[in-house]
Amino acid sequence: MFGLFCAREKDDSPDATPVFARFEITVVAKGGSDMTLDEANLIEFLHGGYDRGWVSFGKIDTLEKPPFLVDDTLIIGLQVSAFSASQKREWTLPRAPGSHSDATTAAGAAQRRRTALVEDLAGLLAGGQGADVEISSGLGEDVRQVLKAHRVVLAARSPVFNRMLLQSGMRESQVGAQISLDGVDHSIAEQFVRFLYTEELDPKIFESPDAVCHLLALGHRYEVRSLFQICSDRLTITVDTAIEQLVMAEQFSMTALKEQVMEFICSCRKRLAQVQRTAAFERMSKGYPQLMVELFAHATQPPEKKPRASAAPPSDECQVGGVRARI
């Protein structure tokens, strides 16, 4: 057997910091299958003089013949993802050239380039260098907070911002432009703007159906299709959010979502009663009376006819908006 190890050079300087790493060692084949082992866990390489690897990586007689040993040459590939404990940033060393898995390597390289681009844009947003647009947000009488952004990034990501910021004659196209996200909580505005720069959302945002709804609305308002699609796919209908989602579906002409929410509300008498007790239901009855009529029609529509043997027993009465009806 033969062994292969990865080690960090010893560093005795007083300011040396631990380095953490994931790594993969490969014996590169010539026209055959590579031999690869990887350390999936995060390994701490201390201040040097410490290595990790495999004593029994492979059999020696395997290397003494092609495809691994060619013209007395053996290629060893090492791919490392490492970062210091203080910087929390990841670097990746490329796989050795010549591997048959070039497609996988290329995909990994493309992902690393995308990650680097995302990090650079996120850093640009966080630092505010060269920012020429201010985005204000806040709810009610709260003090409005401001995000500094770059018009060229916003215009590239949103057709609405493109028209607003780059077309002459628009107020926002002037130097020192200000954009107001009325009725949007600042934390939601931060997620929205960051998505425009990075195409990423904080995973925790999906724990809040209300937050997802607001981001979906922003995606629709500013024609950010990828954000709209992500939020549509992750939207969760609950008793507390159903009416707001129904109103949103009506506003944005989202027929499929509208039908889904109505079915959720009306498929269970207990759930229907719970929804009626929410403040959102009262607001809908005043602001969207036609939508309440549609909801009433959905709740009272006769069931589909079924074969006599499997006919369901008649259901009880239900009440929508003070109107009692038998289903």
Tab-separated table of C-alpha atoms in Angstrom:
chain	number	residue	atom	x	y	z
A	1	MET	CA	0.000	0.000	0.000
A	2	PHE	CA	1.026	3.630	-0.395
A	3	GLY	CA	-0.062	6.674	1.606
A	4	LEU	CA	-0.838	10.280	0.699
A	5	PHE	CA	-1.146	13.172	3.127
A	6	CYS	CA	-1.914	16.885	3.118
A	7	ALA	CA	0.026	19.125	5.531
A	8	ARG	CA	0.435	22.779	6.365
A	9	GLU	CA	3.949	24.175	6.554
A	10	LYS	CA	5.043	24.933	10.073
A	11	ASP	CA	4.552	28.543	11.114
A	12	ASP	CA	6.062	29.583	14.453
A	13	SER	CA	5.255	33.285	14.131
A	14	PRO	CA	3.338	34.707	17.118
A	15	ASP	CA	0.450	35.934	14.940
A	16	ALA	CA	-0.081	32.594	13.166
A	17	THR	CA	-3.698	31.461	13.196
A	18	PRO	CA	-5.247	28.024	12.841
A	19	VAL	CA	-6.376	27.044	9.361
A	20	PHE	CA	-9.417	24.870	8.747
A	21	ALA	CA	-9.724	22.845	5.567
A	22	ARG	CA	-11.601	20.266	3.564
A	23	PHE	CA	-9.490	18.457	1.010
A	24	GLU	CA	-9.491	15.824	-1.694
A	25	ILE	CA	-6.434	13.912	-2.914
A	26	THR	CA	-6.509	12.274	-6.338
A	27	VAL	CA	-4.141	10.050	-8.270
A	28	VAL	CA	-4.821	11.185	-11.811
A	29	ALA	CA	-5.361	8.487	-14.434
A	30	LYS	CA	-4.388	8.631	-18.082
A	31	GLY	CA	-7.540	7.665	-19.933
A	32	GLY	CA	-8.885	5.667	-17.018
A	33	SER	CA	-10.573	6.209	-13.676
A	34	ASP	CA	-8.963	8.454	-11.075
A	35	MET	CA	-8.443	7.170	-7.557
A	36	THR	CA	-9.900	9.715	-5.161
A	37	LEU	CA	-10.375	10.002	-1.415
A	38	ASP	CA	-11.629	13.089	0.358
A	39	GLU	CA	-11.875	14.346	3.931
A	40	ALA	CA	-15.510	15.398	4.214
A	41	ASN	CA	-15.247	16.812	7.716
A	42	LEU	CA	-13.717	20.163	8.514
A	43	ILE	CA	-10.188	19.492	9.745
A	44	GLU	CA	-8.198	21.933	11.849
A	45	PHE	CA	-4.641	22.394	10.663
A	46	LEU	CA	-2.934	24.094	13.577
A	47	HIS	CA	0.134	26.325	13.310
A	48	GLY	CA	1.902	23.815	11.091
A	49	GLY	CA	3.604	20.465	11.449
A	50	TYR	CA	0.253	18.704	11.333
A	51	ASP	CA	-1.047	16.554	8.506
A	52	ARG	CA	-4.074	14.529	7.540
A	53	GLY	CA	-4.466	11.843	4.942
A	54	TRP	CA	-4.505	8.110	4.336
A	55	VAL	CA	-1.843	5.538	5.181
A	56	SER	CA	-3.451	3.030	2.832
A	57	PHE	CA	-4.545	5.208	-0.064
A	58	GLY	CA	-4.053	2.501	-2.714
A	59	LYS	CA	-1.996	-0.487	-3.814
A	60	ILE	CA	1.540	0.113	-5.054
A	61	ASP	CA	1.272	-2.411	-7.877
A	62	THR	CA	-1.631	-0.371	-9.243
A	63	LEU	CA	0.713	2.581	-9.720
A	64	GLU	CA	3.474	0.567	-11.335
A	65	LYS	CA	1.573	0.152	-14.545
A	66	PRO	CA	-0.590	2.398	-16.739
A	67	PRO	CA	-2.867	4.241	-16.606
A	68	PHE	CA	-1.487	5.914	-13.452
A	69	LEU	CA	2.244	5.629	-14.046
A	70	VAL	CA	3.074	6.798	-17.553
A	71	ASP	CA	6.656	7.480	-18.704
A	72	ASP	CA	7.803	7.328	-15.077
A	73	THR	CA	5.427	10.177	-14.298
A	74	LEU	CA	2.763	10.150	-11.636
A	75	ILE	CA	0.278	13.036	-11.276
A	76	ILE	CA	-1.173	13.725	-7.843
A	77	GLY	CA	-4.120	16.116	-7.615
A	78	LEU	CA	-4.959	18.065	-4.491
A	79	GLN	CA	-8.124	20.127	-4.138
A	80	VAL	CA	-8.354	22.149	-0.935
A	81	SER	CA	-11.041	24.390	0.464
A	82	ALA	CA	-9.496	26.262	3.375
A	83	PHE	CA	-10.126	29.296	5.523
A	84	SER	CA	-8.700	30.860	8.635
A	85	ALA	CA	-10.713	30.934	11.808
A	86	SER	CA	-10.497	34.719	11.950
A	87	GLN	CA	-11.407	35.563	8.364
A	88	LYS	CA	-14.085	32.905	7.809
A	89	ARG	CA	-13.411	33.079	4.101
A	90	GLU	CA	-12.913	30.149	1.793
A	91	TRP	CA	-10.292	29.648	-0.894
A	92	THR	CA	-10.124	26.653	-3.226
A	93	LEU	CA	-7.007	25.350	-4.930
A	94	PRO	CA	-7.753	23.846	-8.369
A	95	ARG	CA	-7.559	20.135	-9.094
A	96	ALA	CA	-4.441	18.993	-10.930
A	97	PRO	CA	-4.799	19.186	-14.733
A	98	GLY	CA	-5.235	16.065	-16.824
A	99	SER	CA	-7.961	14.376	-14.819
A	100	HIS	CA	-10.710	12.616	-16.745
A	101	SER	CA	-13.194	14.482	-14.550
A	102	ASP	CA	-12.533	17.794	-16.266
A	103	ALA	CA	-16.262	18.445	-16.602
A	104	THR	CA	-16.726	18.164	-12.844
A	105	THR	CA	-13.674	20.309	-12.255
A	106	ALA	CA	-14.918	22.925	-14.714
A	107	ALA	CA	-18.284	22.994	-12.973
A	108	GLY	CA	-16.527	23.450	-9.645
A	109	ALA	CA	-14.383	26.227	-11.073
A	110	ALA	CA	-17.464	27.963	-12.471
A	111	GLN	CA	-19.142	27.737	-9.067
A	112	ARG	CA	-16.049	29.189	-7.399
A	113	ARG	CA	-16.006	32.074	-9.869
A	114	ARG	CA	-19.682	32.707	-9.206
A	115	THR	CA	-19.037	32.602	-5.443
A	116	ALA	CA	-16.204	35.097	-5.836
A	117	LEU	CA	-18.440	37.395	-7.894
A	118	VAL	CA	-21.214	37.185	-5.300
A	119	GLU	CA	-18.771	37.957	-2.491
A	120	ASP	CA	-17.352	40.938	-4.381
A	121	LEU	CA	-20.797	42.388	-5.109
A	122	ALA	CA	-21.932	41.785	-1.540
A	123	GLY	CA	-18.802	43.572	-0.340
A	124	LEU	CA	-19.509	46.473	-2.681
A	125	LEU	CA	-23.031	46.784	-1.268
A	126	ALA	CA	-21.848	46.527	2.327
A	127	GLY	CA	-19.031	49.048	1.856
A	128	GLY	CA	-21.109	51.546	-0.075
A	129	GLN	CA	-18.201	52.670	-2.261
A	130	GLY	CA	-19.434	54.476	-5.344
A	131	ALA	CA	-23.077	54.226	-4.264
A	132	ASP	CA	-25.258	56.733	-6.101
A	133	VAL	CA	-28.775	55.712	-5.083
A	134	GLU	CA	-30.521	55.777	-1.711
A	135	ILE	CA	-33.332	53.333	-0.969
A	136	SER	CA	-35.513	54.233	1.997
A	137	SER	CA	-37.940	51.915	3.763
A	138	GLY	CA	-39.987	51.649	6.929
A	139	LEU	CA	-43.484	50.963	8.226
A	140	GLY	CA	-46.003	53.491	9.471
A	141	GLU	CA	-44.519	56.249	11.579
A	142	ASP	CA	-41.233	54.413	12.095
A	143	VAL	CA	-38.099	56.372	11.294
A	144	ARG	CA	-37.258	55.559	7.699
A	145	GLN	CA	-33.925	53.832	7.206
A	146	VAL	CA	-31.744	54.187	4.136
A	147	LEU	CA	-29.728	51.702	2.087
A	148	LYS	CA	-27.014	52.948	-0.258
A	149	ALA	CA	-26.889	51.143	-3.602
A	150	HIS	CA	-25.551	51.403	-7.148
A	151	ARG	CA	-27.936	52.347	-9.952
A	152	VAL	CA	-26.151	50.239	-12.540
A	153	VAL	CA	-26.632	47.070	-10.443
A	154	LEU	CA	-30.288	47.823	-9.737
A	155	ALA	CA	-30.911	48.634	-13.407
A	156	ALA	CA	-29.259	45.423	-14.550
A	157	ARG	CA	-31.415	43.306	-12.248
A	158	SER	CA	-34.809	44.985	-12.587
A	159	PRO	CA	-36.525	46.329	-15.726
A	160	VAL	CA	-38.483	48.714	-13.501
A	161	PHE	CA	-35.314	50.125	-11.933
A	162	ASN	CA	-33.772	50.262	-15.399
A	163	ARG	CA	-36.534	52.521	-16.663
A	164	MET	CA	-36.566	54.521	-13.454
A	165	LEU	CA	-32.821	55.093	-13.072
A	166	LEU	CA	-31.400	55.150	-16.580
A	167	GLN	CA	-34.045	56.737	-18.774
A	168	SER	CA	-33.807	60.495	-19.103
A	169	GLY	CA	-36.700	62.525	-17.836
A	170	MET	CA	-37.310	60.351	-14.796
A	171	ARG	CA	-36.834	62.032	-11.431
A	172	GLU	CA	-34.807	59.076	-10.154
A	173	SER	CA	-32.358	59.335	-13.073
A	174	GLN	CA	-30.853	62.481	-11.568
A	175	VAL	CA	-27.736	62.533	-9.395
A	176	GLY	CA	-28.478	61.587	-5.784
A	177	ALA	CA	-31.580	59.612	-6.701
A	178	GLN	CA	-33.835	58.403	-3.909
A	179	ILE	CA	-36.184	55.414	-4.116
A	180	SER	CA	-38.877	54.837	-1.515
A	181	LEU	CA	-40.122	51.341	-0.750
A	182	ASP	CA	-43.374	52.427	0.869
A	183	GLY	CA	-44.916	50.034	3.350
A	184	VAL	CA	-41.874	47.739	3.389
A	185	ASP	CA	-40.119	46.801	6.618
A	186	HIS	CA	-36.424	47.682	6.567
A	187	SER	CA	-35.319	44.083	7.145
A	188	ILE	CA	-37.322	43.018	4.074
A	189	ALA	CA	-35.841	45.883	2.060
A	190	GLU	CA	-32.349	44.720	3.053
A	191	GLN	CA	-33.094	41.179	1.870
A	192	PHE	CA	-34.526	42.505	-1.392
A	193	VAL	CA	-31.562	44.736	-2.215
A	194	ARG	CA	-29.063	42.067	-1.215
A	195	PHE	CA	-30.834	39.596	-3.516
A	196	LEU	CA	-30.381	42.025	-6.404
A	197	TYR	CA	-26.635	41.934	-5.779
A	198	THR	CA	-26.149	38.256	-4.935
A	199	GLU	CA	-29.205	36.251	-6.117
A	200	GLU	CA	-29.329	34.858	-2.583
A	201	LEU	CA	-31.721	35.053	0.363
A	202	ASP	CA	-31.060	34.324	4.005
A	203	PRO	CA	-32.458	30.768	4.507
A	204	LYS	CA	-34.115	31.943	7.729
A	205	ILE	CA	-36.406	34.174	5.691
A	206	PHE	CA	-38.360	31.104	4.574
A	207	GLU	CA	-39.365	30.442	8.175
A	208	SER	CA	-41.667	33.469	7.943
A	209	PRO	CA	-44.548	33.151	5.435
A	210	ASP	CA	-45.226	36.858	5.900
A	211	ALA	CA	-41.664	37.784	4.904
A	212	VAL	CA	-41.845	35.519	1.867
A	213	CYS	CA	-45.089	37.240	0.842
A	214	HIS	CA	-43.521	40.684	1.061
A	215	LEU	CA	-40.482	39.609	-0.954
A	216	LEU	CA	-42.735	38.004	-3.541
A	217	ALA	CA	-44.629	41.294	-3.812
A	218	LEU	CA	-41.370	43.197	-4.327
A	219	GLY	CA	-40.287	40.677	-6.939
A	220	HIS	CA	-43.544	41.282	-8.784
A	221	ARG	CA	-43.497	45.070	-8.404
A	222	TYR	CA	-39.958	45.439	-9.722
A	223	GLU	CA	-40.139	42.533	-12.207
A	224	VAL	CA	-37.349	40.501	-10.622
A	225	ARG	CA	-38.467	37.159	-12.020
A	226	SER	CA	-36.005	34.959	-10.167
A	227	LEU	CA	-37.037	36.402	-6.788
A	228	PHE	CA	-40.721	36.080	-7.676
A	229	GLN	CA	-40.248	32.419	-8.650
A	230	ILE	CA	-38.210	31.503	-5.573
A	231	CYS	CA	-40.781	33.046	-3.247
A	232	SER	CA	-43.701	31.484	-5.150
A	233	ASP	CA	-42.115	28.040	-4.767
A	234	ARG	CA	-41.548	28.500	-1.030
A	235	LEU	CA	-44.838	30.140	-0.106
A	236	THR	CA	-46.670	28.394	2.733
A	237	ILE	CA	-50.399	28.939	3.252
A	238	THR	CA	-51.558	29.146	6.877
A	239	VAL	CA	-54.714	30.303	8.646
A	240	ASP	CA	-52.979	33.520	9.663
A	241	THR	CA	-51.602	34.327	6.202
A	242	ALA	CA	-54.288	32.926	3.876
A	243	ILE	CA	-56.313	36.124	3.417
A	244	GLU	CA	-53.256	38.302	2.817
A	245	GLN	CA	-52.043	35.777	0.267
A	246	LEU	CA	-55.475	35.728	-1.360
A	247	VAL	CA	-55.453	39.529	-1.674
A	248	MET	CA	-51.909	39.413	-3.026
A	249	ALA	CA	-52.887	36.795	-5.599
A	250	GLU	CA	-55.768	39.045	-6.667
A	251	GLN	CA	-53.530	42.095	-6.960
A	252	PHE	CA	-50.889	40.282	-8.987
A	253	SER	CA	-53.313	38.201	-11.112
A	254	MET	CA	-51.825	34.955	-9.794
A	255	THR	CA	-54.725	32.687	-10.760
A	256	ALA	CA	-53.159	29.431	-9.590
A	257	LEU	CA	-52.266	30.812	-6.163
A	258	LYS	CA	-55.706	32.395	-5.801
A	259	GLU	CA	-57.429	29.070	-6.463
A	260	GLN	CA	-55.027	27.270	-4.122
A	261	VAL	CA	-55.680	29.684	-1.259
A	262	MET	CA	-59.451	29.541	-1.739
A	263	GLU	CA	-59.353	25.764	-1.696
A	264	PHE	CA	-57.253	25.845	1.485
A	265	ILE	CA	-59.747	28.144	3.222
A	266	CYS	CA	-62.958	26.463	2.076
A	267	SER	CA	-62.034	22.788	2.231
A	268	CYS	CA	-62.567	22.636	6.006
A	269	ARG	CA	-65.360	24.295	7.996
A	270	LYS	CA	-63.167	24.651	11.070
A	271	ARG	CA	-60.431	26.342	9.047
A	272	LEU	CA	-62.966	28.620	7.390
A	273	ALA	CA	-64.217	29.727	10.802
A	274	GLN	CA	-60.646	30.357	11.988
A	275	VAL	CA	-59.879	32.468	8.935
A	276	GLN	CA	-63.030	34.536	9.494
A	277	ARG	CA	-61.769	35.507	12.931
A	278	THR	CA	-58.553	37.049	11.607
A	279	ALA	CA	-58.101	40.806	11.280
A	280	ALA	CA	-57.110	40.296	7.645
A	281	PHE	CA	-60.551	38.872	6.854
A	282	GLU	CA	-62.244	41.976	8.213
A	283	ARG	CA	-59.931	44.188	6.147
A	284	MET	CA	-60.666	42.151	3.034
A	285	SER	CA	-64.424	42.431	3.554
A	286	LYS	CA	-64.093	46.226	3.529
A	287	GLY	CA	-61.389	46.720	0.944
A	288	TYR	CA	-62.099	43.827	-1.450
A	289	PRO	CA	-65.833	43.041	-1.277
A	290	GLN	CA	-65.773	41.375	-4.692
A	291	LEU	CA	-63.061	39.001	-3.496
A	292	MET	CA	-65.208	38.052	-0.500
A	293	VAL	CA	-68.096	37.317	-2.875
A	294	GLU	CA	-65.803	34.985	-4.837
A	295	LEU	CA	-64.716	33.307	-1.619
A	296	PHE	CA	-68.363	32.877	-0.620
A	297	ALA	CA	-69.163	31.364	-4.025
A	298	HIS	CA	-66.249	28.968	-3.698
A	299	ALA	CA	-67.346	27.882	-0.223
A	300	THR	CA	-70.981	27.298	-1.261
A	301	GLN	CA	-70.478	25.714	-4.656
A	302	PRO	CA	-72.185	22.298	-4.871
A	303	PRO	CA	-69.901	19.281	-4.647
A	304	GLU	CA	-69.174	17.280	-7.765
A	305	LYS	CA	-71.583	14.463	-8.392
A	306	LYS	CA	-70.229	11.083	-7.416
A	307	PRO	CA	-71.479	7.492	-7.882
A	308	ARG	CA	-74.319	6.719	-5.499
A	309	ALA	CA	-72.353	4.055	-3.649
A	310	SER	CA	-69.565	6.455	-2.760
A	311	ALA	CA	-71.654	9.573	-2.163
A	312	ALA	CA	-70.488	11.550	0.852
A	313	PRO	CA	-72.979	12.400	3.606
A	314	PRO	CA	-74.345	15.964	3.492
A	315	SER	CA	-72.161	18.510	5.231
A	316	ASP	CA	-73.210	21.053	7.831
A	317	GLU	CA	-73.788	24.721	7.379
A	318	CYS	CA	-70.939	27.175	6.907
A	319	GLN	CA	-70.867	30.918	7.278
A	320	VAL	CA	-68.850	33.463	5.303
A	321	GLY	CA	-68.953	37.149	6.154
A	322	GLY	CA	-72.165	36.818	8.157
A	323	VAL	CA	-73.987	34.935	5.360
A	324	ARG	CA	-75.076	31.420	6.272
A	325	ALA	CA	-75.399	28.782	3.579
A	326	ARG	CA	-75.826	25.049	3.363
A	327	ILE	CA	-73.325	23.130	1.246
